Coordinates of C-alpha atoms and ligand atoms in Angstrom, one line a residue:
M244 CA -24.6 -17.5 -41.3
T245 CA -24.8 -16.7 -37.5
A246 CA -23.1 -13.9 -36.2
P247 CA -19.8 -14.2 -34.4
R248 CA -20.6 -13.8 -30.5
Y249 CA -19.1 -12.0 -27.8
Y250 CA -19.0 -12.6 -24.1
L251 CA -18.5 -9.5 -22.1
W252 CA -18.0 -9.7 -18.4
N253 CA -18.1 -6.5 -16.3
I254 CA -17.3 -5.4 -12.6
G255 CA -16.7 -2.0 -10.9
C256 CA -17.4 1.6 -10.9
Q257 CA -19.9 3.4 -13.3
M258 CA -17.1 4.5 -15.5
N259 CA -16.6 0.9 -16.2
Q260 CA -20.2 0.3 -16.8
A261 CA -20.2 3.2 -19.2
D262 CA -17.2 1.5 -20.7
A263 CA -18.6 -2.0 -21.1
E264 CA -21.5 -0.2 -22.6
R265 CA -19.8 1.5 -25.3
L266 CA -17.7 -1.6 -26.0
A267 CA -20.8 -3.7 -26.4
E268 CA -22.4 -1.2 -28.8
A269 CA -19.4 -0.9 -31.1
L270 CA -18.9 -4.8 -31.1
E271 CA -22.6 -5.1 -32.4
A272 CA -22.2 -2.4 -34.8
R273 CA -19.4 -4.7 -36.0
G274 CA -21.8 -7.5 -36.5
Y275 CA -21.1 -9.3 -33.5
A276 CA -24.0 -10.5 -31.2
A277 CA -24.1 -10.8 -27.3
T278 CA -23.9 -14.2 -25.5
R279 CA -23.6 -15.0 -21.8
E280 CA -22.3 -18.6 -22.6
P281 CA -18.6 -17.9 -22.9
S282 CA -18.1 -21.4 -25.0
E283 CA -19.9 -19.9 -27.5
A284 CA -18.1 -16.5 -27.7
A285 CA -15.4 -15.9 -30.4
L286 CA -14.4 -12.7 -28.2
L287 CA -14.1 -13.0 -24.6
L288 CA -13.8 -9.8 -22.7
L289 CA -13.2 -8.9 -19.1
N290 CA -13.5 -5.3 -18.1
T291 CA -11.9 -5.3 -14.6
C292 CA -11.8 -3.5 -11.2
V293 CA -9.2 -3.9 -8.3
V294 CA -10.3 -1.0 -6.0
R295 CA -10.9 -3.9 -3.1
Q296 CA -9.4 -7.3 -2.8
S297 CA -12.9 -8.6 -3.2
A298 CA -13.2 -7.1 -6.7
E299 CA -9.8 -8.4 -7.5
D300 CA -10.5 -11.9 -6.4
K301 CA -13.7 -11.9 -8.7
V302 CA -11.4 -11.0 -11.7
L303 CA -8.7 -13.7 -10.9
G304 CA -11.9 -16.2 -10.5
R305 CA -13.0 -15.2 -14.0
L306 CA -9.8 -15.3 -15.7
A307 CA -9.3 -18.8 -13.9
S308 CA -12.8 -20.1 -15.3
L309 CA -12.2 -18.8 -18.8
R310 CA -8.7 -20.3 -18.9
P311 CA -9.7 -23.4 -20.6
L312 CA -11.3 -21.7 -23.1
A313 CA -8.3 -19.8 -24.5
C314 CA -7.0 -21.2 -27.8
D315 CA -3.5 -21.1 -28.8
D316 CA -4.2 -20.7 -32.4
G317 CA -6.1 -17.2 -32.3
S318 CA -9.4 -18.6 -33.2
R319 CA -10.7 -16.9 -30.1
Q320 CA -9.4 -14.2 -28.2
L321 CA -9.4 -13.6 -24.5
L322 CA -9.1 -9.7 -23.8
V323 CA -8.7 -7.9 -20.6
M324 CA -9.2 -4.2 -20.1
G325 CA -9.6 -2.2 -16.8
C326 CA -7.8 -1.4 -13.5
F327 CA -6.7 -5.0 -13.2
V328 CA -4.0 -4.1 -16.1
D329 CA -0.9 -2.8 -14.4
Q330 CA 1.1 -1.3 -17.2
A331 CA 4.3 -1.6 -15.1
G332 CA 3.7 -5.2 -14.1
D333 CA 4.2 -8.9 -15.5
L334 CA 0.8 -9.4 -16.5
E335 CA 1.7 -11.3 -20.1
I336 CA 4.0 -13.3 -17.9
R337 CA 1.6 -14.4 -15.3
Y338 CA -1.2 -14.9 -17.8
P339 CA 0.0 -16.3 -21.0
Y340 CA -3.2 -17.6 -22.1
V341 CA -4.8 -13.8 -22.2
D342 CA -4.3 -12.5 -25.8
R343 CA -3.9 -8.8 -24.8
F344 CA -4.2 -6.8 -21.9
F345 CA -5.7 -2.8 -22.4
A346 CA -5.4 0.0 -19.9
P347 CA -8.9 1.2 -18.2
S348 CA -11.3 2.9 -20.8
D349 CA -9.2 2.0 -23.9
I350 CA -12.1 0.8 -25.8
Q351 CA -10.3 2.0 -29.2
G352 CA -7.5 -0.3 -28.4
V353 CA -9.8 -3.3 -28.0
L354 CA -11.6 -2.3 -31.2
E355 CA -8.3 -2.0 -33.3
H356 CA -7.1 -5.3 -32.0
V357 CA -10.4 -6.7 -32.7
D358 CA -10.3 -5.3 -36.1
A359 CA -6.9 -6.4 -37.0
W360 CA -8.0 -9.8 -35.6
A361 CA -11.2 -10.2 -37.8
G362 CA -8.8 -9.0 -40.6
R363 CA -11.1 -6.2 -41.3
N364 CA -8.6 -3.6 -40.6
G365 CA -11.1 -1.5 -39.1
D366 CA -13.8 -1.6 -41.9
A367 CA -16.6 -1.6 -39.6
V368 CA -19.6 -3.4 -40.7
P369 CA -22.2 -0.4 -41.3
A370 CA -25.0 -0.8 -38.6
T371 CA -28.2 1.1 -37.5
A372 CA -27.6 2.7 -34.3
R373 CA -29.2 1.0 -31.2
P374 CA -31.8 2.8 -29.3
A375 CA -30.5 4.5 -26.5
R376 CA -31.2 3.8 -22.7
V377 CA -33.6 6.6 -21.1
N378 CA -30.5 7.3 -18.8
E379 CA -26.9 7.4 -20.3
M380 CA -23.6 7.9 -19.0
V381 CA -21.2 10.1 -20.8
P382 CA -17.5 10.1 -19.6
I383 CA -16.2 13.5 -19.1
S384 CA -12.7 13.0 -17.5
Y385 CA -10.3 9.9 -17.6
G386 CA -8.2 9.5 -14.5
C387 CA -7.4 11.4 -11.2
D388 CA -4.6 13.8 -10.2
H389 CA -5.3 13.3 -6.5
R390 CA -3.1 10.6 -4.4
C391 CA -5.3 9.3 -1.8
T392 CA -3.2 7.2 0.4
Y393 CA -5.5 4.2 0.0
C394 CA -6.3 4.4 -3.6
I395 CA -5.1 2.2 -6.6
V396 CA -7.4 3.8 -9.2
T397 CA -5.2 6.8 -9.7
E398 CA -2.1 4.7 -10.5
R399 CA -4.2 2.2 -13.0
R400 CA -6.1 5.1 -14.7
G401 CA -3.3 7.6 -14.9
P402 CA -3.7 11.6 -14.6
Q403 CA -6.5 13.3 -15.6
R404 CA -7.6 14.2 -19.0
S405 CA -10.7 16.0 -19.8
R406 CA -12.7 15.6 -22.8
P407 CA -13.4 18.7 -24.9
I408 CA -16.7 20.3 -24.3
A409 CA -17.9 20.1 -27.8
E410 CA -17.1 16.2 -27.8
I411 CA -19.2 15.8 -25.0
V412 CA -22.1 17.9 -26.1
A413 CA -22.0 15.9 -29.4
E414 CA -22.3 12.6 -27.7
A415 CA -25.1 13.9 -25.5
E416 CA -26.9 14.9 -28.7
D417 CA -26.7 11.8 -30.1
L418 CA -27.9 9.8 -27.4
V419 CA -30.9 12.1 -27.2
A420 CA -31.6 11.7 -30.8
R421 CA -31.5 8.0 -30.0
G422 CA -34.0 8.2 -27.2
A423 CA -32.1 9.1 -24.1
R424 CA -33.6 11.6 -21.8
E425 CA -31.1 11.5 -18.7
I426 CA -27.3 11.9 -19.0
T427 CA -25.0 11.5 -16.2
L428 CA -21.7 12.9 -16.8
L429 CA -18.8 10.6 -15.2
G430 CA -15.5 11.3 -13.9
Q431 CA -13.2 10.1 -10.9
N432 CA -13.3 13.8 -10.0
V433 CA -15.9 15.8 -12.1
D434 CA -15.2 19.0 -9.9
A435 CA -11.7 19.0 -11.2
Y436 CA -13.0 18.9 -15.0
G437 CA -10.8 21.0 -17.2
T438 CA -8.2 21.7 -14.6
D439 CA -5.7 19.6 -16.7
W440 CA -5.8 21.9 -19.5
D441 CA -3.5 24.8 -20.0
Q442 CA -1.6 24.5 -16.7
G443 CA 0.2 27.7 -17.1
A444 CA -3.1 29.7 -18.3
D445 CA -5.2 32.1 -16.2
P446 CA -7.6 29.5 -14.4
A447 CA -10.4 32.0 -14.4
G448 CA -10.4 31.5 -18.3
R449 CA -10.6 27.7 -18.0
P450 CA -13.9 25.9 -18.8
D451 CA -15.0 24.1 -15.4
L452 CA -17.7 21.7 -14.7
A453 CA -20.0 24.8 -14.5
D454 CA -19.4 25.6 -17.9
L455 CA -19.9 22.0 -19.0
L456 CA -23.2 21.8 -17.3
D457 CA -24.2 25.0 -19.0
A458 CA -23.3 23.6 -22.3
V459 CA -25.0 20.0 -21.9
H460 CA -28.2 21.8 -20.8
A461 CA -28.7 23.5 -24.0
V462 CA -29.3 20.3 -25.6
P463 CA -32.6 20.2 -26.6
D464 CA -35.2 17.4 -25.5
L465 CA -32.6 16.2 -22.7
W466 CA -34.7 16.5 -19.4
R467 CA -32.1 15.6 -17.0
I468 CA -28.3 16.1 -16.3
R469 CA -26.4 14.1 -13.4
F470 CA -22.8 14.2 -12.6
L471 CA -20.4 12.2 -10.6
T472 CA -18.1 11.7 -8.5
S473 CA -17.5 15.0 -6.9
H474 CA -14.7 15.8 -4.4
P475 CA -15.2 18.1 -1.3
R476 CA -11.8 19.7 -2.2
E477 CA -12.4 21.1 -5.8
M478 CA -16.4 21.7 -5.2
T479 CA -16.7 25.3 -6.0
P480 CA -19.1 27.6 -5.6
R481 CA -19.8 28.4 -9.2
I482 CA -20.7 24.7 -9.3
I483 CA -23.0 25.0 -6.7
E484 CA -24.5 27.9 -8.4
A485 CA -24.9 26.1 -11.6
V486 CA -26.4 23.1 -10.1
A487 CA -29.0 25.4 -8.3
R488 CA -29.5 27.6 -11.5
L489 CA -30.2 24.9 -14.1
P490 CA -33.2 23.5 -14.0
K491 CA -32.2 20.0 -16.1
V492 CA -29.4 19.4 -13.5
C493 CA -30.4 17.2 -10.8
P494 CA -29.6 18.1 -7.3
S495 CA -28.3 15.0 -6.5
W496 CA -24.8 15.1 -5.0
E497 CA -22.1 12.3 -4.7
L498 CA -19.7 13.8 -2.3
P499 CA -17.4 11.4 -0.6
V500 CA -16.3 12.3 2.9
Q501 CA -14.5 8.9 3.4
S502 CA -14.0 9.6 7.4
G503 CA -15.4 12.1 9.8
D504 CA -12.0 12.5 11.5
D505 CA -9.5 15.1 10.8
A506 CA -6.5 12.9 11.7
V507 CA -7.8 9.9 9.3
L508 CA -8.6 12.3 6.6
R509 CA -4.9 13.6 6.8
R510 CA -3.6 10.2 6.7
M511 CA -5.7 9.6 3.8
G512 CA -4.3 12.5 1.7
R513 CA -7.8 13.8 1.3
G514 CA -6.8 17.7 1.5
Y515 CA -9.8 18.8 3.3
T516 CA -11.1 18.9 7.0
V517 CA -14.3 17.9 8.6
E518 CA -15.3 21.3 9.1
H519 CA -14.8 22.1 5.4
F520 CA -16.9 19.2 4.3
R521 CA -19.7 20.2 6.9
E522 CA -19.9 23.9 5.7
L523 CA -19.9 22.5 1.9
A524 CA -23.0 20.3 2.7
E525 CA -24.6 23.2 4.3
R526 CA -23.9 25.3 1.1
I527 CA -25.2 22.8 -1.2
R528 CA -28.3 22.2 1.0
A529 CA -29.1 26.0 1.3
A530 CA -28.5 26.6 -2.4
T531 CA -30.6 23.3 -3.5
P532 CA -33.2 22.7 -0.6
E533 CA -34.7 19.7 -2.5
S534 CA -31.5 17.8 -3.0
G535 CA -30.1 14.4 -2.1
L536 CA -26.6 14.2 -0.9
N537 CA -24.8 10.7 -1.0
T538 CA -21.4 9.9 0.3
D539 CA -18.7 7.4 0.5
V540 CA -17.1 6.1 3.8
I541 CA -14.1 4.0 4.3
V542 CA -14.0 2.3 7.9
G543 CA -10.8 0.5 9.5
F544 CA -8.2 2.5 7.6
C545 CA -4.9 2.3 9.0
G546 CA -4.5 3.5 12.7
E547 CA -8.4 4.3 12.7
T548 CA -9.0 4.2 16.4
D549 CA -12.3 3.7 18.2
A550 CA -12.7 7.6 18.8
E551 CA -11.6 8.1 15.2
F552 CA -14.4 5.9 13.8
Q553 CA -16.8 7.3 16.3
S554 CA -16.1 10.5 14.8
T555 CA -17.4 9.2 11.5
L556 CA -20.6 7.6 13.3
D557 CA -21.3 11.0 14.7
L558 CA -21.1 13.0 11.2
V559 CA -23.2 10.5 9.6
R560 CA -25.6 11.0 12.3
E561 CA -25.3 14.9 12.0
L562 CA -25.4 15.4 8.3
R563 CA -28.3 12.9 7.5
F564 CA -26.9 11.6 3.9
D565 CA -29.6 10.2 1.7
M566 CA -27.2 7.2 1.1
V567 CA -23.5 6.2 2.2
H568 CA -21.7 3.8 0.5
I569 CA -19.5 2.0 3.0
A570 CA -16.6 0.2 2.5
A571 CA -13.8 -1.8 4.8
Y572 CA -10.5 -0.7 4.0
S573 CA -8.6 -2.9 1.8
V574 CA -4.9 -2.7 1.4
R575 CA -3.7 -2.2 -2.2
E576 CA -0.3 -2.9 -3.2
G577 CA 1.3 -0.1 -4.8
T578 CA -0.5 2.4 -2.9
P579 CA 1.4 4.6 0.0
A580 CA -0.9 3.1 2.5
A581 CA 0.4 -0.6 1.7
G582 CA 3.5 0.4 3.6
W583 CA 1.5 1.1 6.7
P584 CA 0.3 -1.4 9.0
D585 CA -3.3 -2.7 8.2
D586 CA -3.9 -2.8 12.1
V587 CA -7.8 -2.9 12.5
P588 CA -8.5 -6.6 12.6
P589 CA -10.9 -7.9 9.9
D590 CA -13.7 -8.7 12.6
E591 CA -13.3 -4.9 13.9
K592 CA -13.6 -3.5 10.5
E593 CA -16.8 -5.6 10.0
R594 CA -18.2 -4.5 13.4
R595 CA -17.8 -0.7 12.2
R596 CA -18.9 -1.6 8.9
A597 CA -22.2 -3.3 10.1
L598 CA -23.0 -0.4 12.6
L599 CA -22.5 2.6 10.4
E600 CA -24.6 0.6 7.8
E601 CA -27.3 -0.1 10.6
T602 CA -27.3 3.9 11.4
Q603 CA -27.6 4.9 7.8
T604 CA -30.4 2.4 7.4
E605 CA -32.3 4.2 10.0
I606 CA -31.5 7.4 8.8
A607 CA -32.6 6.7 5.1
T608 CA -35.8 4.9 6.6
E609 CA -36.7 8.2 8.3
I610 CA -36.1 10.5 5.2
N611 CA -37.7 8.2 2.8
A612 CA -40.8 7.7 5.7
A613 CA -41.6 11.6 5.3
L614 CA -42.5 11.2 1.5
L615 CA -45.4 8.8 2.3
G616 CA -48.6 10.5 0.9
E617 CA -46.4 13.0 -1.1
T618 CA -46.5 13.1 -4.9
V619 CA -43.1 12.9 -6.5
T620 CA -41.9 13.2 -10.2
I621 CA -40.0 10.4 -11.6
L622 CA -38.2 9.8 -15.1
V623 CA -39.2 6.0 -15.7
E624 CA -36.3 4.2 -16.8
G625 CA -38.0 0.7 -17.3
R626 CA -39.2 -2.3 -15.7
Q627 CA -37.9 -4.2 -13.1
R628 CA -39.8 -7.4 -11.4
G629 CA -43.2 -6.7 -13.1
R630 CA -43.2 -2.9 -12.1
W631 CA -42.1 0.2 -13.8
R632 CA -39.1 1.8 -12.2
G633 CA -37.6 5.5 -12.1
R634 CA -35.9 7.9 -9.9
T635 CA -36.6 11.3 -8.8
R636 CA -34.5 14.2 -9.3
T637 CA -33.1 13.6 -5.9
N638 CA -31.9 10.0 -7.2
R639 CA -34.5 8.3 -5.1
L640 CA -35.8 4.9 -6.4
V641 CA -39.7 4.5 -7.3
F642 CA -41.5 1.6 -8.5
F643 CA -45.4 1.6 -9.5
E644 CA -47.6 -0.8 -11.4
S645 CA -49.5 0.1 -14.8
D646 CA -50.3 -1.6 -17.9
D647 CA -49.4 1.5 -20.1
N648 CA -46.1 2.0 -21.4
W649 CA -44.2 4.5 -19.3
R650 CA -40.9 3.8 -20.6
G651 CA -39.1 7.5 -21.1
K652 CA -41.9 9.3 -19.6
L653 CA -42.2 11.5 -16.4
A654 CA -44.5 10.3 -14.1
R655 CA -46.1 11.9 -10.9
V656 CA -46.2 9.2 -8.5
R657 CA -48.1 9.3 -5.0
I658 CA -46.0 7.2 -2.4
T659 CA -48.0 4.5 -0.7
W660 CA -45.0 2.6 0.8
T661 CA -41.7 3.6 1.7
G662 CA -38.4 1.6 2.8
P663 CA -34.9 2.8 3.0
W664 CA -33.5 2.1 -0.5
S665 CA -37.0 2.6 -2.5
M666 CA -40.4 3.7 -2.5
I667 CA -43.5 2.4 -4.1
G668 CA -46.6 4.4 -5.4
D669 CA -49.7 5.1 -7.6
V670 CA -49.3 6.9 -10.7
V671 CA -51.3 10.1 -10.8
T672 CA -50.3 11.8 -14.2
E673 CA -47.7 12.6 -16.4
G674 CA -45.1 14.8 -15.5
E675 CA -43.6 17.9 -17.2
P676 CA -40.2 18.0 -18.9
A677 CA -37.3 20.0 -17.8
G678 CA -37.9 22.6 -15.5
E679 CA -40.4 20.4 -14.4
A680 CA -42.5 23.1 -12.8
T681 CA -43.7 20.8 -9.7
P682 CA -41.8 20.5 -6.8
E683 CA -40.0 16.7 -6.5
G684 CA -39.2 14.7 -3.5
Ligands
SAM1712 N1 -13.1 10.3 -6.7 C1 -13.9 9.7 -5.4 C2 -13.6 10.2 -4.4 O1 -13.2 11.4 -4.3 O2 -13.4 9.7 -3.3 C3 -13.9 8.5 -5.3 C4 -13.6 7.2 -6.3 S1 -12.9 5.4 -5.7 C5 -12.2 4.8 -7.0 C6 -14.4 5.0 -5.5 C7 -14.4 4.5 -3.7 O3 -13.9 3.4 -3.6 C8 -13.9 5.4 -2.8 O4 -14.8 6.7 -2.6 C9 -13.6 4.5 -1.7 O5 -14.5 4.7 -0.8 C10 -13.9 3.4 -2.2 N2 -12.0 2.9 -2.1 C11 -11.2 3.3 -2.8 N3 -9.8 2.6 -2.4 C12 -10.5 1.8 -1.3 C13 -9.7 0.8 -0.6 N4 -8.4 0.5 -0.8 N5 -10.4 0.1 0.3 C14 -11.7 0.5 0.5 N6 -12.4 1.2 -0.1 C15 -11.8 1.9 -1.2
F3S1713 FE1 -9.0 7.4 -5.8 FE2 -8.7 9.8 -4.3 FE3 -8.9 9.9 -7.0 S1 -10.4 7.9 -4.0 S2 -10.1 8.1 -7.7 S3 -7.3 9.1 -5.9 S4 -10.0 11.4 -5.5

């Protein structure tokens, strides 16, 4: 008998990516096999994102295309998880052909539903654990306690819930035992890790991200640790010190600034000033000189003037980020900003987005060009279009050609070509794990 099939469609942030991987693994452990062809599948699963209208449109398109496959008789299940699922809404009425909706990251809920549907009542078919990827993601907290005025995530994902350190470490150990060498610790706001515990207790005695990094650092045979996303308001000197001190922790920072203008930051409800962000960037670069600093920016937020946009452009030029994720502001119903005029016209948003993109491309080109002829150490994740692909500790993407099997190894690569988003090189030798004595670019 052939295995029943599942079709899993995923869109959105790394948290969704991590959830989708977990779900796929759990389904495969129950005897389901993946398919890319929805009509072959007994289980149709959508893991959704609505952070911007463009993502929501893709979800709506996918729902519409799967609708003809929905079965009234329960022989096939169409299940929807993720930020599209508005618990207070009327989704069941609007999409009666969807069998069940699940909150973001409610993998347990999906699995219980699938088990009940399959009549197994939770008795999973024993299966051997799959080998892990070289780089795996582990959620450390769910939800977010911030109320950025443009953001729907906080409403859809609920308040922050941090996972216990022991649970995260156990998961990291299991992944490493299955071959992982790099773990990325994930949360909407990882710098606030632990702040949801014992609200009344002495904050000094409460574990924070620095303690978690220390604990994960102790996992044997783990070579690299990353963490994202940070928040400028909650990044502490203790966290910066831990990253600088712990050799396995990659000095690769994802610190969204969102705007380079104080008035816009106030309207966004971000809770910091440009000067605070600037000082933080300086402190980070002083503590971890060989680091990568990435950020997020929203252009065209409500009321953003030319001068306010110019401040963002100036800050991007001044701080020379390694990467800037740029988004045009998209109104999200249910957020505070949805009640304000969305008064930057679409063409103007696009002009600002393209100008910022062009500026950042020039900067990234220059930063990477400085590495031409240098030798960097990368952790090789796998193959892509006939080449081996890996990343430096600072999260720069490097490709090289070799007939040997480099998967899961550290490679010392001499850079022969650089572009804004990636580099190419020739492999020199194998690298040294953790601590990685040799400097990396
Ligand atoms: N926790 C992070 C932070 O401190 O900013 C970001 C999490 S947010 C879900 C991911 C990114 O989506 C944000 O950095 C922002 O740039 C973008 N984003 C969120 N809401 C948006 C909106 N309404 N329009 C455009 N971009 C948006
Ligand atoms: Fe959204 Fe702001 Fe939290 S961007 S996820 S409310 S930090």
